[in-house]
Short mmCIF file of N, CA and C in Angstrom, two decimals:
data_model
loop_
_atom_site.label_atom_id
_atom_site.label_comp_id
_atom_site.label_asym_id
_atom_site.label_seq_id
_atom_site.Cartn_x
_atom_site.Cartn_y
_atom_site.Cartn_z
N UNK I 58 -2.00 -23.86 -1.05
CA UNK I 58 -2.77 -23.05 -1.99
C UNK I 58 -3.43 -21.89 -1.25
N UNK I 59 -3.48 -20.78 -1.89
CA UNK I 59 -4.05 -19.59 -1.25
C UNK I 59 -5.57 -19.61 -1.31
N UNK I 60 -6.18 -19.02 -0.29
CA UNK I 60 -7.61 -18.80 -0.27
C UNK I 60 -7.85 -17.49 -1.00
N UNK I 61 -8.43 -17.59 -2.20
CA UNK I 61 -8.54 -16.42 -3.09
C UNK I 61 -9.38 -15.30 -2.49
N UNK I 62 -10.45 -15.63 -1.77
CA UNK I 62 -11.29 -14.59 -1.18
C UNK I 62 -10.53 -13.78 -0.13
N UNK I 63 -9.82 -14.46 0.74
CA UNK I 63 -9.02 -13.76 1.74
C UNK I 63 -7.91 -12.94 1.09
N UNK I 64 -7.30 -13.48 0.06
CA UNK I 64 -6.25 -12.75 -0.64
C UNK I 64 -6.79 -11.48 -1.26
N UNK I 65 -7.92 -11.57 -1.94
CA UNK I 65 -8.51 -10.40 -2.57
C UNK I 65 -8.93 -9.34 -1.55
N UNK I 66 -9.50 -9.78 -0.43
CA UNK I 66 -9.87 -8.85 0.64
C UNK I 66 -8.61 -8.20 1.19
N UNK I 67 -7.56 -8.98 1.42
CA UNK I 67 -6.31 -8.44 1.93
C UNK I 67 -5.70 -7.41 0.98
N UNK I 68 -5.72 -7.71 -0.30
CA UNK I 68 -5.18 -6.78 -1.29
C UNK I 68 -6.03 -5.52 -1.35
N UNK I 69 -7.34 -5.65 -1.36
CA UNK I 69 -8.23 -4.49 -1.41
C UNK I 69 -8.01 -3.55 -0.23
N UNK I 70 -8.00 -4.11 0.98
CA UNK I 70 -7.79 -3.29 2.17
C UNK I 70 -6.37 -2.74 2.22
N UNK I 71 -5.41 -3.50 1.69
CA UNK I 71 -4.04 -3.01 1.62
C UNK I 71 -3.92 -1.80 0.70
N UNK I 72 -4.56 -1.87 -0.47
CA UNK I 72 -4.54 -0.73 -1.39
C UNK I 72 -5.21 0.48 -0.76
N UNK I 73 -6.36 0.28 -0.14
CA UNK I 73 -7.08 1.39 0.49
C UNK I 73 -6.24 2.02 1.60
N UNK I 74 -5.62 1.20 2.43
CA UNK I 74 -4.78 1.71 3.52
C UNK I 74 -3.59 2.48 2.97
N UNK I 75 -2.96 1.98 1.91
CA UNK I 75 -1.80 2.67 1.33
C UNK I 75 -2.20 4.01 0.71
N UNK I 76 -3.36 4.06 0.07
CA UNK I 76 -3.84 5.32 -0.51
C UNK I 76 -4.08 6.35 0.59
N UNK I 77 -4.78 5.94 1.64
CA UNK I 77 -5.05 6.86 2.75
C UNK I 77 -3.76 7.29 3.44
N UNK I 78 -2.82 6.38 3.59
CA UNK I 78 -1.53 6.72 4.19
C UNK I 78 -0.78 7.73 3.35
N UNK I 79 -0.84 7.57 2.04
CA UNK I 79 -0.19 8.54 1.16
C UNK I 79 -0.70 9.95 1.44
N UNK I 80 -2.03 10.09 1.49
CA UNK I 80 -2.59 11.42 1.72
C UNK I 80 -2.36 11.90 3.15
N UNK I 81 -2.33 10.98 4.10
CA UNK I 81 -2.06 11.37 5.48
C UNK I 81 -0.64 11.93 5.61
N UNK I 82 0.33 11.28 4.99
CA UNK I 82 1.73 11.65 5.17
C UNK I 82 2.20 12.73 4.18
N UNK I 83 1.81 12.61 2.92
CA UNK I 83 2.27 13.55 1.92
C UNK I 83 1.27 14.69 1.67
N UNK I 84 0.06 14.56 2.16
CA UNK I 84 -0.97 15.56 1.91
C UNK I 84 -0.61 16.95 2.38
N UNK I 85 0.17 17.04 3.44
CA UNK I 85 0.55 18.35 3.99
C UNK I 85 1.39 19.16 3.00
N UNK I 86 1.99 18.50 2.04
CA UNK I 86 2.80 19.21 1.05
C UNK I 86 1.96 19.82 -0.06
N UNK I 87 0.70 19.39 -0.15
CA UNK I 87 -0.15 19.83 -1.27
C UNK I 87 -1.44 20.50 -0.80
N UNK I 88 -1.99 20.03 0.31
CA UNK I 88 -3.31 20.48 0.73
C UNK I 88 -3.23 21.23 2.06
N UNK I 89 -3.68 22.47 2.05
CA UNK I 89 -3.66 23.28 3.27
C UNK I 89 -4.48 22.64 4.39
N UNK I 90 -5.60 22.00 4.03
CA UNK I 90 -6.46 21.40 5.05
C UNK I 90 -5.69 20.41 5.90
N UNK I 91 -4.88 19.60 5.26
CA UNK I 91 -4.10 18.59 5.99
C UNK I 91 -3.10 19.29 6.91
N UNK I 92 -2.44 20.30 6.39
CA UNK I 92 -1.46 21.04 7.18
C UNK I 92 -2.12 21.76 8.38
N UNK I 93 -3.30 22.30 8.17
CA UNK I 93 -3.99 23.07 9.22
C UNK I 93 -4.72 22.18 10.23
N UNK I 94 -4.95 20.94 9.91
CA UNK I 94 -5.69 20.03 10.80
C UNK I 94 -4.80 18.87 11.21
N UNK I 95 -3.70 19.23 11.83
CA UNK I 95 -2.67 18.26 12.20
C UNK I 95 -3.24 17.10 13.02
N UNK I 96 -3.97 17.40 14.09
CA UNK I 96 -4.43 16.35 14.98
C UNK I 96 -5.51 15.47 14.35
N UNK I 97 -6.34 16.04 13.50
CA UNK I 97 -7.31 15.20 12.78
C UNK I 97 -6.58 14.25 11.83
N UNK I 98 -5.52 14.77 11.21
CA UNK I 98 -4.72 13.93 10.33
C UNK I 98 -4.03 12.82 11.12
N UNK I 99 -3.52 13.16 12.29
CA UNK I 99 -2.90 12.14 13.14
C UNK I 99 -3.93 11.10 13.55
N UNK I 100 -5.11 11.54 13.96
CA UNK I 100 -6.16 10.60 14.39
C UNK I 100 -6.66 9.72 13.25
N UNK I 101 -6.50 10.18 12.02
CA UNK I 101 -6.86 9.34 10.87
C UNK I 101 -6.02 8.07 10.83
N UNK I 102 -4.89 8.09 11.53
CA UNK I 102 -4.04 6.90 11.59
C UNK I 102 -4.71 5.71 12.27
N UNK I 103 -5.70 5.97 13.11
CA UNK I 103 -6.38 4.86 13.80
C UNK I 103 -7.16 3.98 12.81
N UNK I 104 -8.08 4.56 12.03
CA UNK I 104 -8.77 3.69 11.06
C UNK I 104 -7.84 3.14 9.98
N UNK I 105 -6.81 3.92 9.62
CA UNK I 105 -5.85 3.43 8.64
C UNK I 105 -5.12 2.20 9.18
N UNK I 106 -4.72 2.25 10.44
CA UNK I 106 -4.08 1.09 11.07
C UNK I 106 -5.00 -0.12 11.08
N UNK I 107 -6.27 0.12 11.32
CA UNK I 107 -7.23 -0.98 11.33
C UNK I 107 -7.33 -1.61 9.93
N UNK I 108 -7.28 -0.79 8.88
CA UNK I 108 -7.29 -1.33 7.52
C UNK I 108 -6.05 -2.19 7.26
N UNK I 109 -4.89 -1.70 7.70
CA UNK I 109 -3.67 -2.49 7.54
C UNK I 109 -3.77 -3.82 8.29
N UNK I 110 -4.29 -3.76 9.51
CA UNK I 110 -4.41 -4.99 10.31
C UNK I 110 -5.36 -5.99 9.65
N UNK I 111 -6.47 -5.51 9.13
CA UNK I 111 -7.43 -6.39 8.46
C UNK I 111 -6.83 -6.96 7.17
N UNK I 112 -6.06 -6.13 6.48
CA UNK I 112 -5.39 -6.59 5.27
C UNK I 112 -4.41 -7.72 5.59
N UNK I 113 -3.55 -7.48 6.58
CA UNK I 113 -2.54 -8.49 6.95
C UNK I 113 -3.21 -9.77 7.44
N UNK I 114 -4.24 -9.64 8.27
CA UNK I 114 -4.94 -10.82 8.77
C UNK I 114 -5.46 -11.69 7.62
N UNK I 115 -6.09 -11.06 6.64
CA UNK I 115 -6.64 -11.82 5.52
C UNK I 115 -5.56 -12.43 4.65
N UNK I 116 -4.45 -11.72 4.47
CA UNK I 116 -3.37 -12.29 3.67
C UNK I 116 -2.71 -13.47 4.40
N UNK I 117 -2.56 -13.36 5.70
CA UNK I 117 -1.98 -14.48 6.45
C UNK I 117 -2.90 -15.70 6.37
N UNK I 118 -4.20 -15.48 6.46
CA UNK I 118 -5.15 -16.59 6.29
C UNK I 118 -5.02 -17.17 4.88
N UNK I 119 -4.91 -16.28 3.88
CA UNK I 119 -4.81 -16.73 2.49
C UNK I 119 -3.58 -17.59 2.24
N UNK I 120 -2.50 -17.31 2.98
CA UNK I 120 -1.26 -18.06 2.80
C UNK I 120 -1.04 -19.07 3.92
N UNK I 121 -2.13 -19.60 4.44
CA UNK I 121 -2.09 -20.69 5.42
C UNK I 121 -1.20 -20.39 6.64
N UNK I 122 -1.31 -19.18 7.15
CA UNK I 122 -0.59 -18.82 8.36
C UNK I 122 0.81 -18.27 8.15
N UNK I 123 1.29 -18.22 6.92
CA UNK I 123 2.62 -17.67 6.65
C UNK I 123 2.55 -16.15 6.68
N UNK I 124 3.52 -15.52 7.38
CA UNK I 124 3.51 -14.07 7.50
C UNK I 124 4.30 -13.35 6.42
N UNK I 125 5.36 -13.95 5.92
CA UNK I 125 6.20 -13.25 4.94
C UNK I 125 5.45 -12.83 3.69
N UNK I 126 4.59 -13.65 3.12
CA UNK I 126 3.88 -13.19 1.92
C UNK I 126 3.09 -11.90 2.16
N UNK I 127 2.46 -11.77 3.33
CA UNK I 127 1.68 -10.55 3.60
C UNK I 127 2.60 -9.33 3.67
N UNK I 128 3.78 -9.50 4.24
CA UNK I 128 4.72 -8.38 4.34
C UNK I 128 5.21 -7.96 2.96
N UNK I 129 5.52 -8.93 2.13
CA UNK I 129 6.02 -8.61 0.80
C UNK I 129 4.92 -8.04 -0.09
N UNK I 130 3.69 -8.54 0.07
CA UNK I 130 2.56 -7.95 -0.64
C UNK I 130 2.37 -6.50 -0.21
N UNK I 131 2.42 -6.26 1.09
CA UNK I 131 2.25 -4.90 1.60
C UNK I 131 3.30 -3.95 1.06
N UNK I 132 4.54 -4.40 1.04
CA UNK I 132 5.63 -3.59 0.49
C UNK I 132 5.37 -3.26 -0.98
N UNK I 133 5.01 -4.27 -1.74
CA UNK I 133 4.80 -4.08 -3.18
C UNK I 133 3.61 -3.17 -3.46
N UNK I 134 2.52 -3.39 -2.75
CA UNK I 134 1.35 -2.53 -2.92
C UNK I 134 1.72 -1.09 -2.57
N UNK I 135 2.46 -0.89 -1.50
CA UNK I 135 2.87 0.45 -1.10
C UNK I 135 3.72 1.13 -2.17
N UNK I 136 4.65 0.40 -2.77
CA UNK I 136 5.50 0.98 -3.81
C UNK I 136 4.68 1.36 -5.04
N UNK I 137 3.73 0.52 -5.40
CA UNK I 137 2.89 0.79 -6.57
C UNK I 137 1.99 2.00 -6.31
N UNK I 138 1.32 2.02 -5.17
CA UNK I 138 0.42 3.13 -4.84
C UNK I 138 1.20 4.43 -4.75
N UNK I 139 2.35 4.43 -4.07
CA UNK I 139 3.13 5.65 -3.91
C UNK I 139 3.56 6.19 -5.27
N UNK I 140 4.00 5.32 -6.15
CA UNK I 140 4.45 5.76 -7.47
C UNK I 140 3.31 6.41 -8.25
N UNK I 141 2.17 5.74 -8.28
CA UNK I 141 1.03 6.26 -9.04
C UNK I 141 0.55 7.59 -8.46
N UNK I 142 0.39 7.66 -7.14
CA UNK I 142 -0.14 8.88 -6.54
C UNK I 142 0.86 10.04 -6.58
N UNK I 143 2.15 9.75 -6.43
CA UNK I 143 3.12 10.85 -6.52
C UNK I 143 3.16 11.41 -7.94
N UNK I 144 2.91 10.55 -8.92
CA UNK I 144 2.84 10.99 -10.31
C UNK I 144 1.56 11.80 -10.56
N UNK I 145 0.41 11.27 -10.09
CA UNK I 145 -0.86 11.95 -10.32
C UNK I 145 -1.03 13.24 -9.50
N UNK I 146 -0.70 13.19 -8.22
CA UNK I 146 -0.97 14.31 -7.32
C UNK I 146 0.14 15.36 -7.37
N UNK I 147 1.39 14.93 -7.45
CA UNK I 147 2.51 15.86 -7.39
C UNK I 147 3.25 16.03 -8.72
N UNK I 148 2.77 15.34 -9.75
CA UNK I 148 3.38 15.41 -11.09
C UNK I 148 4.86 15.04 -11.09
N UNK I 149 5.23 14.11 -10.21
CA UNK I 149 6.62 13.67 -10.20
C UNK I 149 6.86 12.80 -11.43
N UNK I 150 7.99 12.99 -12.07
CA UNK I 150 8.26 12.23 -13.29
C UNK I 150 8.52 10.75 -13.00
N UNK I 151 8.18 9.93 -13.96
CA UNK I 151 8.47 8.50 -13.86
C UNK I 151 9.78 8.26 -14.61
N UNK I 152 10.82 8.02 -13.84
CA UNK I 152 12.15 7.82 -14.42
C UNK I 152 12.39 6.33 -14.67
N UNK I 153 13.49 6.05 -15.32
CA UNK I 153 13.87 4.66 -15.54
C UNK I 153 14.01 3.92 -14.22
N UNK I 154 14.60 4.59 -13.24
CA UNK I 154 14.76 3.98 -11.91
C UNK I 154 13.39 3.63 -11.31
N UNK I 155 12.42 4.53 -11.48
CA UNK I 155 11.07 4.27 -10.97
C UNK I 155 10.45 3.06 -11.67
N UNK I 156 10.59 3.00 -12.98
CA UNK I 156 10.04 1.86 -13.72
C UNK I 156 10.69 0.54 -13.29
N UNK I 157 11.98 0.56 -13.05
CA UNK I 157 12.66 -0.65 -12.58
C UNK I 157 12.12 -1.06 -11.22
N UNK I 158 11.94 -0.09 -10.33
CA UNK I 158 11.40 -0.40 -8.99
C UNK I 158 9.98 -0.94 -9.08
N UNK I 159 9.17 -0.37 -9.95
CA UNK I 159 7.80 -0.89 -10.15
C UNK I 159 7.83 -2.32 -10.68
N UNK I 160 8.72 -2.56 -11.63
CA UNK I 160 8.87 -3.92 -12.16
C UNK I 160 9.25 -4.89 -11.05
N UNK I 161 10.18 -4.50 -10.20
CA UNK I 161 10.61 -5.36 -9.10
C UNK I 161 9.46 -5.60 -8.11
N UNK I 162 8.67 -4.56 -7.82
CA UNK I 162 7.52 -4.72 -6.93
C UNK I 162 6.52 -5.71 -7.51
N UNK I 163 6.26 -5.60 -8.81
CA UNK I 163 5.35 -6.56 -9.46
C UNK I 163 5.93 -7.96 -9.47
N UNK I 164 7.23 -8.06 -9.67
CA UNK I 164 7.91 -9.35 -9.65
C UNK I 164 7.79 -10.00 -8.27
N UNK I 165 7.93 -9.21 -7.21
CA UNK I 165 7.77 -9.73 -5.85
C UNK I 165 6.36 -10.29 -5.67
N UNK I 166 5.35 -9.56 -6.15
CA UNK I 166 3.97 -10.05 -6.06
C UNK I 166 3.81 -11.38 -6.79
N UNK I 167 4.34 -11.46 -8.00
CA UNK I 167 4.21 -12.69 -8.78
C UNK I 167 4.94 -13.86 -8.13
N UNK I 168 6.11 -13.61 -7.57
CA UNK I 168 6.84 -14.66 -6.87
C UNK I 168 6.02 -15.19 -5.70
N UNK I 169 5.43 -14.28 -4.93
CA UNK I 169 4.62 -14.70 -3.79
C UNK I 169 3.40 -15.50 -4.21
N UNK I 170 2.84 -15.16 -5.35
CA UNK I 170 1.64 -15.86 -5.82
C UNK I 170 1.94 -17.22 -6.44
N UNK I 171 3.00 -17.30 -7.23
CA UNK I 171 3.17 -18.48 -8.08
C UNK I 171 4.35 -19.38 -7.76
N UNK I 172 5.31 -18.95 -6.97
CA UNK I 172 6.47 -19.79 -6.65
C UNK I 172 6.11 -20.68 -5.48
N UNK I 173 6.05 -21.95 -5.72
CA UNK I 173 5.68 -22.93 -4.67
C UNK I 173 6.88 -23.63 -4.12
#
């Protein structure tokens, strides 16, 4: 059984890390500040990495030491965050293919949570 507090902390930090990563990597296409401050953007990777590490640590604790659930959660959270932010920030259309991928990402999360 999962430890719900660790799982929620892992998910929260995972979402935050994915959001920051989106702006770190894709921000240069939209925001001049990111493009003009290359090294500050690169250095932002240090705290972002720490968020990912804290997220993974808590998810591994939540799943009693199993590593695969944290990896699959991270993948799914990343797909969800990227889709939402690319739609909001860059006005990219949500196609049928995108909806199918989002459905699969959510399905992966549900499998990790409920399939024993």
